[in-house]
Amino acid sequence: MPPLHRAPRGTRDLLPADRPSWDFVERAAHTLARTYGFEKIDTPTFEDTGLFVRGVGEGTDIVDKEMYTFEDKGKNSLTLRSEGTAPVMRAYIENGMHVLPQPVKLYYMTSIFRYDRPQAGRYREHKQFGVEAIGETDPALDADIIALAWDFYSAIGLSGISLQLNSIGCPACRPTFLEKLVTYYRSHRDALCGDCRRRLEVNPLRLFDCKIESCRKWIADAPKMADGLCQDCQTHFDSLQNYLAIYGIPYTRNPILVRGLDYYTKTVFEFWAEGIGAQNAVGGGGRYDGLAELLGGPKAPGIGFGIGLDRAVLTLQEQQIQIPSAERPQVFLVHLGDEVRHQVSLLIRSLRTSGIRVAFTYGSRSMRAQMRQANASGAAHTLILGQSELEKGVVACRGMATSQQEDIPLNDILNYLKTN
Ligand code: HAM
């Protein structure tokens, strides 16, 4: 016996039973993105590895540990999409979008691949709804991006979502802050965990992400970026908070929120959900004013977010939110005898080309077996066509909710179904 294949670790099948939840969140995402003036973009599933290395940054978990990188037959190093922002920025630059009216507002709904440690809410292939608005520095845009994510969670009915907000400064003020941070941590080096000692050398901002209890107290007393912002960053941050207040969007200022990607400047934010366990970040994003130039493009400041749709669906289930059920067939056609087969095919064809969802059974089955399937299908009407109906030029139509049955002339059935 050949070995049974399973979906690779950290991946899963989304089955028809999962579809209603996914359709529900995807529909909300498309609708809101368009309401806010975003247009859809699809970038390739894989990119040059260098795009992620430069864009996301060496020393980040994504680049150091999580990329699916391979060499193709032409000896090019390629990487499966490990996040959505760098590819969209690459597309913006490559397609000369800086000549369009700014900001260019793009959204995507796509798979992201990360060699993460799988657990509930954490997969090696997950789906993100992301938006990127490129070419504008106005903090009003930051507020709109945050409002869009906020509206998404409320459109799908999630409660207990908290917005965590911080500013991590810019190239003008961050180096001075990092110096202070490093000096502070060096004086406690011996007491730090191994990871933190590494972060201290490679990526000091990530010191704030340590979950180890003995390191928490160093975080509490460490200098915070929010206290060392330059005038420009401070004004931007104040103005953003002002807009959020006008929009009525509550937030928590979180001075140790730093995010896991290196391209961020100024605004960073995350959305946390209650009750879904450790993987509670249902979305996150921020400003990336230097990314375009880092990738060799023109000056093009931007801001965006990525919402983890798997986690959004998980939270829907956790919070037992009612979602619209799957579309059922409108009509189930029961057919009896070979003599009617020709007429059955004509009828099915005419109903389907008129947009009516028809189900029926193939082969020949008993009336009882077909009626059982009609009941299970959830169709509103069952049509019954046998020899006697054919001779009268009618089809028997039974309303499944009322169990009322009446004969309808075959050439009237389409009208009947459209009006009943
Ligand atoms: P990120 O925080 O790495 O940001 O991912 C965004 C969201 O994707 C997370 O908040 C989470 O909901 C979901 N997510 C991340 N990893 C996994 C996983 N392994 N399994 C399931 N869900 C996951 C970014 O990727 C940035 N590109 C977001 C952004 C866009 N920033 C600016 N524009």
PDB file of C-alpha atoms in Angstrom, residues 380-382 397-406 416:
ATOM      1  CA  ALA A 380     -37.112  25.499  -1.308  1.00  0.00           C
ATOM      2  CA  HIS A 381     -38.965  23.587  -4.052  1.00  0.00           C
ATOM      3  CA  THR A 382     -38.921  20.023  -5.275  1.00  0.00           C
ATOM      4  CA  CYS A 397     -43.972  21.420  -7.754  1.00  0.00           C
ATOM      5  CA  ARG A 398     -43.849  20.891  -4.010  1.00  0.00           C
ATOM      6  CA  GLY A 399     -43.054  23.715  -1.594  1.00  0.00           C
ATOM      7  CA  MET A 400     -40.753  22.041   0.921  1.00  0.00           C
ATOM      8  CA  ALA A 401     -41.753  24.320   3.806  1.00  0.00           C
ATOM      9  CA  THR A 402     -45.526  23.945   3.240  1.00  0.00           C
ATOM     10  CA  SER A 403     -45.668  20.418   1.703  1.00  0.00           C
ATOM     11  CA  GLN A 404     -48.246  21.899  -0.742  1.00  0.00           C
ATOM     12  CA  GLN A 405     -47.980  20.385  -4.201  1.00  0.00           C
ATOM     13  CA  GLU A 406     -49.409  21.646  -7.475  1.00  0.00           C
ATOM     14  CA  TYR A 416     -43.359  30.314 -11.370  1.00  0.00           C
TER      15      TYR A 416
END
